Amino acid sequence: MKITDRSDLWWKTAIVYCLDVETYMDWNDDGCGDFEGLAHRLDHLAELGVTVIWLMPFQPTPDRDDGYDITDFTGVDPRLGALTDIAEFTRTARDRGMRVIIDFVMNHTSDRHPWFKSARRSLDAPYRDYYVWRDAPPKKQAQTVFPGEEDSVWELDERTGQYYLHSFYRHQPDLNIANPAVRDEIATTMGYWLELGISGFRVDAVPFLIEPPEGVDIGDPHELLRDLRRFLQRRSSEAVLLGEVNLPYEQQLDFFGKQGDPPELTMQFDFLGMQALYLSLAREDARPLAEMLAARPQLEPEAQWANFVRNHDELTLDKLSDAEREEVFDAFAPEDWMRVYGRGIVRRLPTMLDGDPRRIRMVYSLLFSLPGTPVLFYGEEIGMGENPEQQGRMSVRTPMQWTGEPNGGFSRAPTRRLRAQPPSDGYAPEHVNVEAQMHDPESLLGFIRSLTRRYRSSPEIGWGVLDVLPSGQDAVLAHRITADVGRFVALHNFAPTPTIVSLDLGPVAPDSQLSDLFRVDRFDLDEQGRIDVHLDAYGYAWFRVVEPGDRRLT
Ligand code: GLC
């Protein structure tokens, strides 16, 4: 397969950047970010090398789950802008070479959604069957996603005397996907956003979305995803579904679509790889990550893994064993406030790594060198920290820090009017902001820009086949990615001690060289593809195997 034959699969080499309009840039100084502010920051995103902007929910909301509780799936919250802004924004972004995808949150609605308000009026209300009702909670109950905040996934509705299902908060009643009318609403909502220039969806909570209500037979629940993908492709050949599926790899494969069946999700986040990464960081030992990567299934060419280090939620460690989770907690979340739901950490990466620039850079180098598509959460590019004063998950959802001015230049409104405030510690805007880093190639921002450039000029990372190579050292991850265009090799040292790695790439053409993609240097390989490479403490290196006659620019 030639890469050029499939260059229309744009997501294979994309760089995704997740942001919340509410906390990105406030242009009218009311204390809340808006589409106008975001539009003024497109330059920053373009210069960073972002190719896809993922917008967190911006629809009308009572905001009791930071916008993941929606009252109108086809609207824009008036605090953020209007529908016309979305159409303008997607057009302008595309002009600058960026696509826009949006969060798609149709597992549930807000309890203030007109459908639910109608549904709870009486047992035979027109929208009653849009939701899942029972006379009594089933004996075998699913566990709540928010232990400590909710104690059940069923809530009694006083007026009609029945219980409704809510997989998340009690103010987020689950939609009933066994009802064909609900399935239609889901599809028409997708179709609607495509018409406004959206290139795809980050599908929220996918396993919950397709799970039928207990005791209801809807046949194969994956048929819903297959239907949506078919519909999507009819409406827009370029659109993608990027799914949130935090399940073991084997089960994730079913969400891409079983072999022989029509496809389902286009991309999925690699939650398991992410969790193994933190175990490796905590142990200063690359083996947990190496083992996880070796177990990660190779996907069909059209499908893709989305790699990430942090997202807007807690850093979930739910797939680690109890003992492993404790190790990561001990290393990175020693205080109570840093932990939530018994499974996750509410800090950003730089604070967890005590601000050590060597370690932070090693982790981002790894993110961009892993086969798949990297996803950044806003603020990662400048090393923002969390605000411990803000409860739970909200601690990492602080305003983007643009300058060293009050409110980080995000807004000129009085600080008390901001829904989320920047930290006031060593990660405050006066210490960490875009303006201070944007012209400094030595800054973290400069470094991340160099990673995005190298990632984009190394399409084999997005396309190729991964092998984890023996590095001879527990602390060092050595991985190779092989694609038609060439072979890529990366080394990452998880330990605080410099080392020499003896690489063995296997037979190579005579006179092949190893080209260092960051230090712009070349080294001779012997015919067995062997070479010794020096790595700094927490060091990293990216190489390409260059054979005689290779005409690619390195
Ligand atoms: C997803 C979102 C999370 C939200 C939940 C309910 O997991 O990432 O922020 O609370 O869905 O919509």
Coordinates of C-alpha atoms and ligand atoms in Angstrom, one line a residue:
M1 CA 0.0 0.0 0.0
K2 CA 1.4 3.4 -0.9
I3 CA 0.7 6.2 1.5
T4 CA -0.1 8.5 -1.4
D5 CA -2.9 6.2 -2.5
R6 CA -4.6 6.8 0.8
S7 CA -3.7 10.4 1.6
D8 CA -7.4 11.2 1.8
L9 CA -7.5 9.3 5.1
W10 CA -6.5 12.6 6.7
W11 CA -7.0 11.4 10.3
K12 CA -4.1 8.9 10.0
T13 CA -1.6 11.7 10.4
A14 CA -3.7 14.4 12.1
I15 CA -2.8 16.3 15.3
V16 CA -5.9 16.8 17.4
Y17 CA -6.3 19.6 19.9
C18 CA -9.2 19.6 22.4
L19 CA -10.5 22.8 23.9
D20 CA -13.5 24.2 25.6
V21 CA -14.8 27.5 24.1
E22 CA -15.8 28.5 27.6
T23 CA -12.3 28.6 28.9
Y24 CA -10.3 29.4 25.8
M25 CA -10.6 33.1 25.1
D26 CA -13.2 35.7 26.3
W27 CA -13.5 38.4 23.7
N28 CA -16.5 40.3 25.2
D29 CA -15.0 40.3 28.7
D30 CA -18.1 38.8 30.4
G31 CA -15.9 36.2 32.1
C32 CA -16.9 33.4 29.7
G33 CA -14.9 32.4 26.7
D34 CA -16.6 32.7 23.3
F35 CA -16.4 31.8 19.7
E36 CA -15.1 35.2 18.8
G37 CA -12.2 34.8 21.2
L38 CA -11.5 31.4 19.9
A39 CA -11.4 32.7 16.3
H40 CA -8.8 35.3 17.4
R41 CA -6.6 32.4 18.6
L42 CA -6.6 30.4 15.4
D43 CA -3.2 31.7 14.6
H44 CA -1.8 30.1 17.8
L45 CA -3.3 26.7 16.8
A46 CA -2.1 26.9 13.2
E47 CA 1.4 27.8 14.3
L48 CA 1.4 25.0 16.8
G49 CA 0.7 22.6 13.9
V50 CA -2.7 21.5 15.0
T51 CA -4.8 20.0 12.1
V52 CA -8.0 19.1 14.0
I53 CA -9.7 21.2 16.6
W54 CA -12.0 19.1 18.9
L55 CA -14.6 21.4 20.5
M56 CA -16.0 20.2 23.9
P57 CA -19.7 20.7 24.2
F58 CA -20.9 24.2 23.4
Q59 CA -24.6 23.5 23.2
P60 CA -27.1 25.1 25.6
T61 CA -26.6 23.7 29.1
P62 CA -27.4 24.2 32.7
D63 CA -23.7 23.4 33.1
R64 CA -23.9 20.9 35.9
D65 CA -21.5 18.5 34.2
D66 CA -19.4 21.2 32.4
G67 CA -21.6 21.2 29.3
Y68 CA -21.9 17.4 29.1
D69 CA -25.6 18.0 30.1
I70 CA -27.3 19.4 27.1
T71 CA -30.7 20.9 26.7
D72 CA -30.7 21.4 22.9
F73 CA -28.5 19.3 20.7
T74 CA -28.7 21.6 17.7
G75 CA -28.0 24.9 19.4
V76 CA -25.2 27.0 20.8
D77 CA -25.1 28.2 24.3
P78 CA -25.8 32.0 24.1
R79 CA -22.9 32.7 26.5
L80 CA -20.5 31.4 23.8
G81 CA -22.0 32.7 20.6
A82 CA -24.5 31.7 18.0
L83 CA -25.0 29.2 15.3
T84 CA -23.6 31.6 12.7
D85 CA -20.3 31.6 14.7
I86 CA -19.9 27.9 14.2
A87 CA -20.4 28.1 10.5
E88 CA -17.9 31.0 10.3
F89 CA -15.5 29.3 12.6
T90 CA -15.3 26.0 10.8
R91 CA -14.8 27.9 7.5
T92 CA -12.0 30.0 8.9
A93 CA -10.3 27.1 10.6
R94 CA -10.4 25.2 7.3
D95 CA -8.9 28.1 5.6
R96 CA -6.0 27.8 8.0
G97 CA -5.7 24.1 7.3
M98 CA -7.6 22.8 10.3
R99 CA -10.7 20.7 10.6
V100 CA -13.2 20.9 13.4
I101 CA -14.8 18.0 15.2
I102 CA -17.3 18.3 18.0
D103 CA -18.2 16.3 21.1
F104 CA -21.3 14.2 20.5
V105 CA -23.1 13.6 23.8
M106 CA -26.2 11.6 23.0
N107 CA -26.1 8.9 25.6
H108 CA -28.2 11.2 27.8
T109 CA -29.7 14.6 27.9
S110 CA -29.9 17.2 30.7
D111 CA -33.0 16.7 32.9
R112 CA -33.9 20.2 31.7
H113 CA -34.1 19.1 28.1
P114 CA -37.6 19.7 26.7
W115 CA -37.8 15.9 25.9
F116 CA -37.3 15.0 29.5
K117 CA -39.5 17.7 30.9
S118 CA -42.3 16.4 28.7
A119 CA -41.4 12.8 29.4
R120 CA -41.8 13.1 33.1
R121 CA -45.2 14.7 33.0
S122 CA -47.2 11.5 32.8
L123 CA -46.8 7.8 32.1
D124 CA -48.2 8.3 28.6
A125 CA -46.4 11.6 27.8
P126 CA -45.3 11.8 24.1
Y127 CA -41.6 11.7 24.9
R128 CA -41.9 9.1 27.8
D129 CA -40.3 6.4 25.7
Y130 CA -37.3 8.6 24.8
Y131 CA -36.0 7.6 28.2
V132 CA -35.6 4.4 30.2
W133 CA -38.2 3.8 32.9
R134 CA -38.8 1.0 35.4
D135 CA -41.3 0.5 38.3
A136 CA -38.4 -0.5 40.5
P137 CA -34.6 -0.5 40.0
P138 CA -33.5 -3.8 38.6
K139 CA -31.9 -6.2 41.2
K140 CA -28.7 -6.4 39.3
Q141 CA -27.6 -2.8 38.9
A142 CA -24.7 -1.3 36.9
Q143 CA -22.2 0.5 39.1
T144 CA -22.3 4.3 39.0
V145 CA -19.6 6.1 37.1
F146 CA -19.3 8.7 39.9
P147 CA -18.9 6.8 43.2
G148 CA -19.1 9.2 46.2
E149 CA -21.4 11.6 44.2
E150 CA -24.1 9.2 43.1
D151 CA -25.0 5.9 44.8
S152 CA -27.2 4.4 42.1
V153 CA -27.9 4.7 38.3
W154 CA -31.7 4.8 38.9
E155 CA -33.6 7.8 40.2
L156 CA -37.2 7.9 41.4
D157 CA -39.3 10.4 39.5
E158 CA -41.8 11.5 42.2
R159 CA -44.5 12.6 39.9
T160 CA -45.0 9.4 37.9
G161 CA -43.6 7.0 40.5
Q162 CA -41.2 5.3 38.2
Y163 CA -37.4 5.2 38.2
Y164 CA -35.3 6.5 35.2
L165 CA -31.9 5.3 34.2
H166 CA -28.9 7.7 34.5
S167 CA -25.5 6.1 33.8
F168 CA -23.9 9.4 34.8
Y169 CA -25.3 12.1 37.1
R170 CA -28.9 11.9 38.2
H171 CA -29.5 15.1 36.2
Q172 CA -28.4 13.2 33.0
P173 CA -31.2 10.8 32.1
D174 CA -30.1 8.2 29.6
L175 CA -31.8 8.2 26.2
N176 CA -33.6 5.0 25.2
I177 CA -31.8 3.8 22.1
A178 CA -34.2 0.9 21.8
N179 CA -36.7 3.5 20.6
P180 CA -36.3 4.0 16.8
A181 CA -37.3 7.7 17.2
V182 CA -34.3 8.2 19.4
R183 CA -32.0 6.6 16.9
D184 CA -33.4 9.0 14.3
E185 CA -32.7 11.9 16.5
I186 CA -29.1 10.8 16.9
A187 CA -28.6 10.5 13.2
T188 CA -30.3 13.7 12.3
T189 CA -28.3 15.6 14.9
M190 CA -25.1 14.3 13.3
G191 CA -26.4 15.2 9.8
Y192 CA -27.2 18.7 11.0
W193 CA -23.7 19.4 12.3
L194 CA -22.1 18.0 9.1
E195 CA -24.1 20.6 7.2
L196 CA -22.4 23.3 9.3
G197 CA -19.0 22.2 8.2
I198 CA -18.1 19.8 11.0
S199 CA -15.6 17.0 10.0
G200 CA -16.6 14.5 12.6
F201 CA -17.5 13.7 16.2
R202 CA -15.8 12.7 19.4
V203 CA -18.5 10.3 20.5
D204 CA -19.0 10.5 24.2
A205 CA -19.3 7.4 26.4
V206 CA -19.8 4.9 23.5
P207 CA -20.3 1.7 25.4
F208 CA -23.0 3.4 27.4
L209 CA -24.6 4.8 24.3
I210 CA -25.1 1.5 22.5
E211 CA -26.0 -0.6 25.6
P212 CA -29.7 -1.5 25.4
P213 CA -31.8 -1.1 28.6
E214 CA -31.7 -4.2 30.7
G215 CA -34.1 -6.9 29.5
V216 CA -34.7 -5.3 26.1
D217 CA -33.7 -7.2 23.1
I218 CA -32.5 -4.9 20.3
G219 CA -30.4 -7.5 18.5
D220 CA -26.7 -6.6 18.1
P221 CA -26.2 -3.2 19.8
H222 CA -23.3 -2.5 17.5
E223 CA -25.8 -2.2 14.7
L224 CA -26.4 1.3 15.9
L225 CA -22.8 2.3 15.4
R226 CA -22.7 0.6 12.0
D227 CA -25.8 2.5 11.0
L228 CA -24.4 5.8 12.2
R229 CA -21.1 5.2 10.3
R230 CA -23.0 4.3 7.1
F231 CA -25.1 7.4 7.5
L232 CA -22.1 9.6 8.2
Q233 CA -20.3 8.3 5.1
R234 CA -23.3 8.9 2.9
R235 CA -23.5 12.5 4.1
S236 CA -19.8 13.3 4.2
S237 CA -17.1 11.0 2.9
E238 CA -14.4 12.7 5.0
A239 CA -16.2 12.6 8.4
V240 CA -14.9 10.5 11.3
L241 CA -16.1 9.1 14.5
L242 CA -13.6 9.3 17.3
G243 CA -14.9 7.2 20.2
E244 CA -14.4 7.3 23.9
V245 CA -14.3 3.5 24.7
N246 CA -12.3 2.8 27.8
L247 CA -12.3 -1.0 27.5
P248 CA -9.7 -3.8 27.0
Y249 CA -8.2 -3.9 23.5
E250 CA -10.1 -7.0 22.5
Q251 CA -13.4 -5.3 23.2
Q252 CA -12.2 -2.1 21.5
L253 CA -11.7 -4.1 18.3
D254 CA -15.5 -4.8 18.3
F255 CA -16.1 -1.0 18.3
F256 CA -13.9 -0.5 15.2
G257 CA -16.1 -3.2 13.6
K258 CA -15.5 -6.9 13.7
Q259 CA -13.5 -8.3 10.8
G260 CA -15.9 -8.9 7.8
D261 CA -18.5 -6.6 9.2
P262 CA -19.0 -3.0 8.1
P263 CA -16.9 -0.5 10.1
E264 CA -18.0 1.3 13.2
L265 CA -15.8 3.9 14.9
T266 CA -12.9 5.4 12.8
M267 CA -10.7 6.1 15.8
Q268 CA -10.6 5.3 19.5
F269 CA -8.5 6.7 22.3
D270 CA -5.9 4.4 23.7
F271 CA -6.9 4.4 27.4
L272 CA -4.9 1.3 28.2
G273 CA -1.6 2.6 26.7
M274 CA -2.2 5.8 28.6
Q275 CA -2.6 4.0 31.9
A276 CA 0.5 1.8 31.3
L277 CA 2.5 5.0 30.5
Y278 CA 1.8 6.4 34.0
L279 CA 2.8 3.0 35.6
S280 CA 6.0 3.2 33.6
L281 CA 6.6 6.8 34.7
A282 CA 5.9 5.9 38.3
R283 CA 8.3 3.0 38.2
E284 CA 10.9 4.6 36.0
D285 CA 10.7 1.4 34.1
A286 CA 9.5 1.2 30.4
R287 CA 8.3 -2.4 30.6
P288 CA 4.7 -1.9 31.5
L289 CA 4.3 0.4 28.5
A290 CA 6.4 -1.8 26.3
E291 CA 4.2 -4.8 27.2
M292 CA 1.0 -2.9 26.6
L293 CA 2.1 -1.6 23.2
A294 CA 3.2 -5.0 22.2
A295 CA -0.3 -6.2 23.0
R296 CA -2.1 -3.4 21.2
P297 CA -3.8 -4.7 18.1
Q298 CA -2.7 -3.6 14.7
L299 CA -5.7 -2.0 13.0
E300 CA -7.1 -2.0 9.5
P301 CA -5.6 0.9 7.4
E302 CA -8.7 3.1 7.7
A303 CA -8.9 2.8 11.5
Q304 CA -6.6 4.6 13.9
W305 CA -5.5 4.8 17.6
A306 CA -5.7 8.3 19.2
N307 CA -2.9 8.6 21.7
F308 CA -3.1 11.0 24.6
V309 CA -1.3 11.9 27.9
R310 CA -4.1 13.9 29.6
N311 CA -7.6 14.8 28.8
H312 CA -10.3 17.0 30.3
D313 CA -11.5 14.2 32.7
E314 CA -9.7 12.7 35.7
L315 CA -6.6 10.7 34.6
T316 CA -8.4 7.3 35.0
L317 CA -6.3 4.4 36.3
D318 CA -9.3 2.0 36.3
K319 CA -7.7 -0.7 34.2
L320 CA -4.6 -1.1 36.4
S321 CA -4.6 -3.6 39.2
D322 CA -5.3 -2.2 42.7
A323 CA -1.6 -2.5 43.6
E324 CA -0.5 -0.8 40.4
R325 CA -3.0 2.0 40.9
E326 CA -1.6 2.6 44.4
E327 CA 1.9 2.9 43.0
V328 CA 0.8 5.6 40.5
F329 CA -1.2 7.3 43.2
D330 CA 1.8 7.3 45.6
A331 CA 4.0 8.7 42.9
F332 CA 1.8 11.3 41.4
A333 CA -1.2 12.0 43.7
P334 CA 0.1 11.8 47.2
E335 CA -2.6 14.1 48.6
D336 CA -6.3 13.4 49.0
W337 CA -7.6 16.2 46.8
M338 CA -5.6 14.9 43.9
R339 CA -7.6 11.7 43.7
V340 CA -11.2 11.2 42.6
Y341 CA -13.7 8.3 42.4
G342 CA -11.1 5.9 43.8
R343 CA -9.7 5.6 40.3
G344 CA -8.3 8.8 38.9
I345 CA -6.0 11.8 39.3
V346 CA -7.1 15.4 38.8
R347 CA -3.7 16.9 38.0
R348 CA -2.0 17.9 34.8
L349 CA 1.3 16.2 33.7
P350 CA 3.9 18.9 34.6
T351 CA 2.8 19.1 38.3
M352 CA 2.8 15.3 38.5
L353 CA 6.4 15.3 37.2
D354 CA 7.4 18.1 39.6
G355 CA 8.0 20.4 36.7
D356 CA 11.0 18.5 35.5
P357 CA 11.4 19.7 31.9
R358 CA 13.5 16.6 30.9
R359 CA 10.7 14.3 31.9
I360 CA 7.9 16.4 30.5
R361 CA 9.6 16.6 27.1
M362 CA 10.4 12.9 27.1
V363 CA 6.6 12.2 27.6
Y364 CA 5.5 14.5 24.8
S365 CA 8.2 13.1 22.5
L366 CA 6.8 9.7 23.2
L367 CA 3.2 10.9 22.6
F368 CA 4.2 12.1 19.1
S369 CA 6.3 9.1 18.3
L370 CA 3.7 6.4 19.0
P371 CA 1.9 4.9 16.1
G372 CA -1.4 6.7 15.8
T373 CA -2.7 10.2 16.0
P374 CA -1.7 12.4 19.0
V375 CA -4.3 14.3 20.9
L376 CA -3.5 17.4 23.0
F377 CA -5.6 19.0 25.7
Y378 CA -5.4 22.8 25.6
G379 CA -2.6 24.2 27.8
E380 CA -0.4 21.1 27.4
E381 CA 1.6 22.9 24.8
I382 CA 2.8 25.5 27.4
G383 CA 3.0 23.2 30.4
M384 CA -0.1 24.5 32.3
G385 CA -0.7 23.1 35.8
E386 CA -4.0 22.5 37.6
N387 CA -5.7 24.8 40.1
P388 CA -6.0 22.8 43.4
E389 CA -8.6 25.3 44.6
Q390 CA -11.1 23.9 42.1
Q391 CA -13.1 20.8 42.9
G392 CA -12.5 17.5 41.3
R393 CA -12.2 17.4 37.5
M394 CA -12.7 21.1 37.3
S395 CA -9.1 21.6 38.5
V396 CA -7.7 21.0 35.1
R397 CA -10.3 23.0 33.2
T398 CA -8.9 26.4 34.0
P399 CA -8.7 29.3 31.5
M400 CA -6.1 29.1 28.8
Q401 CA -3.0 31.2 29.9
W402 CA -2.2 33.6 27.1
T403 CA -0.2 36.3 28.9
G404 CA 1.2 37.1 32.4
E405 CA -1.7 39.6 32.9
P406 CA -4.5 39.1 35.4
N407 CA -6.7 36.1 34.4
G408 CA -3.8 35.0 32.1
G409 CA -5.1 37.4 29.5
F410 CA -8.1 35.1 29.0
S411 CA -10.6 37.8 30.1
R412 CA -10.6 41.3 31.4
A413 CA -13.6 40.6 33.6
P414 CA -13.1 40.7 37.3
T415 CA -11.5 37.4 38.4
R416 CA -14.5 36.5 40.6
R417 CA -16.7 36.4 37.5
L418 CA -14.7 33.6 35.9
R419 CA -16.3 30.2 36.2
A420 CA -12.9 28.7 36.6
Q421 CA -9.8 30.5 37.8
P422 CA -6.2 30.1 36.8
P423 CA -3.9 28.7 39.5
S424 CA -2.0 31.1 41.7
D425 CA 1.0 28.9 42.5
G426 CA 4.2 28.4 40.5
Y427 CA 2.0 27.5 37.5
A428 CA 0.1 30.9 37.6
P429 CA -0.1 32.8 34.3
E430 CA 2.8 35.1 35.3
H431 CA 5.0 32.0 35.2
V432 CA 3.4 29.9 32.4
N433 CA 1.8 31.6 29.4
V434 CA 1.8 31.6 25.6
E435 CA 3.3 35.0 25.1
A436 CA 6.4 34.3 27.1
Q437 CA 7.1 31.1 25.1
M438 CA 5.9 31.9 21.6
H439 CA 9.2 33.4 20.3
D440 CA 11.5 31.2 22.4
P441 CA 12.5 28.0 20.5
E442 CA 13.9 26.6 23.8
S443 CA 10.5 26.8 25.5
L444 CA 8.1 23.9 25.9
L445 CA 5.9 25.5 23.2
G446 CA 8.9 25.7 20.9
F447 CA 9.6 22.0 21.6
I448 CA 6.0 20.9 21.0
R449 CA 6.0 22.8 17.7
S450 CA 9.2 20.9 16.7
L451 CA 7.4 17.7 17.6
T452 CA 4.3 18.5 15.5
R453 CA 6.6 19.4 12.5
R454 CA 8.5 16.2 12.8
Y455 CA 5.3 14.1 13.3
R456 CA 3.8 15.7 10.1
S457 CA 7.0 15.0 8.1
S458 CA 7.1 11.4 9.3
P459 CA 3.8 9.9 8.0
E460 CA 5.1 6.4 8.9
I461 CA 4.2 7.2 12.5
G462 CA 0.6 7.5 11.7
W463 CA 0.5 4.7 9.1
G464 CA 3.1 2.1 10.0
V465 CA 3.3 -1.2 11.9
L466 CA 4.8 -1.1 15.4
D467 CA 7.4 -3.4 16.9
V468 CA 8.8 -3.0 20.3
L469 CA 12.5 -3.7 20.1
P470 CA 14.6 -5.1 22.8
S471 CA 16.5 -2.2 24.3
G472 CA 18.6 -4.3 26.7
Q473 CA 17.5 -1.9 29.5
D474 CA 14.4 -2.0 31.6
A475 CA 14.2 1.8 31.7
V476 CA 14.4 2.3 27.9
L477 CA 11.5 1.9 25.5
A478 CA 12.8 1.2 21.9
H479 CA 10.1 1.1 19.2
R480 CA 10.2 0.8 15.5
I481 CA 7.5 1.7 13.0
T482 CA 7.7 0.2 9.6
A483 CA 5.8 1.6 6.6
D484 CA 6.2 1.8 2.8
V485 CA 7.9 5.1 3.1
G486 CA 10.5 3.8 5.5
R487 CA 11.5 2.8 9.0
F488 CA 11.3 5.0 12.0
V489 CA 12.9 4.2 15.4
A490 CA 12.5 6.0 18.7
L491 CA 14.1 5.6 22.1
H492 CA 12.8 6.9 25.4
N493 CA 14.6 6.7 28.7
F494 CA 12.3 6.6 31.7
A495 CA 15.2 6.7 34.2
P496 CA 17.1 9.7 35.7
T497 CA 20.5 8.2 34.5
P498 CA 22.1 8.6 31.2
T499 CA 22.8 5.4 29.3
I500 CA 24.0 3.7 26.1
V501 CA 21.5 1.6 24.2
S502 CA 22.7 -1.1 21.8
L503 CA 20.2 -1.0 19.0
D504 CA 19.8 -4.0 16.7
L505 CA 17.5 -3.2 13.8
G506 CA 18.1 -6.4 11.9
P507 CA 19.6 -6.6 8.4
V508 CA 19.7 -3.3 6.4
A509 CA 20.9 -2.4 2.9
P510 CA 24.6 -1.9 2.7
D511 CA 25.7 1.7 3.6
S512 CA 22.4 2.5 5.3
Q513 CA 22.5 5.2 7.9
L514 CA 20.5 6.3 10.9
S515 CA 19.3 9.8 10.6
D516 CA 18.7 11.7 13.9
L517 CA 15.5 13.6 13.3
F518 CA 16.0 16.2 16.0
R519 CA 19.8 16.7 16.1
V520 CA 20.1 16.6 12.3
D521 CA 22.9 14.2 12.3
R522 CA 23.6 10.8 10.6
F523 CA 25.3 7.7 11.8
D524 CA 26.6 4.6 9.9
L525 CA 24.8 1.3 10.5
D526 CA 26.6 -2.0 10.1
E527 CA 24.9 -4.5 7.8
Q528 CA 23.1 -6.1 10.8
G529 CA 21.6 -2.7 11.6
R530 CA 23.5 -2.4 14.8
I531 CA 24.5 0.8 16.5
D532 CA 25.2 2.2 20.0
V533 CA 23.2 5.3 20.9
H534 CA 23.8 7.6 23.9
L535 CA 20.6 8.7 25.8
D536 CA 20.6 11.5 28.4
A537 CA 18.8 11.1 31.7
Y538 CA 15.1 11.0 30.7
G539 CA 16.4 11.4 27.2
Y540 CA 14.7 10.6 23.9
A541 CA 15.7 10.2 20.3
W542 CA 13.9 9.8 16.9
F543 CA 15.6 8.2 14.0
R544 CA 14.9 7.2 10.4
V545 CA 16.7 4.5 8.6
V546 CA 18.1 6.0 5.4
E547 CA 19.1 3.7 2.7
P548 CA 21.4 4.7 -0.2
G549 CA 19.3 6.4 -2.9
D550 CA 16.6 7.4 -0.4
R551 CA 15.3 10.8 -1.7
R552 CA 13.3 11.9 1.3
L553 CA 14.4 15.1 3.0
T554 CA 15.3 14.5 6.6
Ligands
GLC1 C1 -17.6 11.5 29.2 C2 -17.0 12.9 29.3 C3 -17.2 13.4 30.7 C4 -18.7 13.4 31.1 C5 -19.3 12.1 30.7 C6 -20.8 12.2 30.7 O1 -16.9 10.6 29.9 O2 -15.6 12.8 28.9 O3 -16.6 14.6 30.9 O4 -18.9 13.7 32.4 O5 -19.0 11.6 29.5 O6 -21.2 12.9 29.6

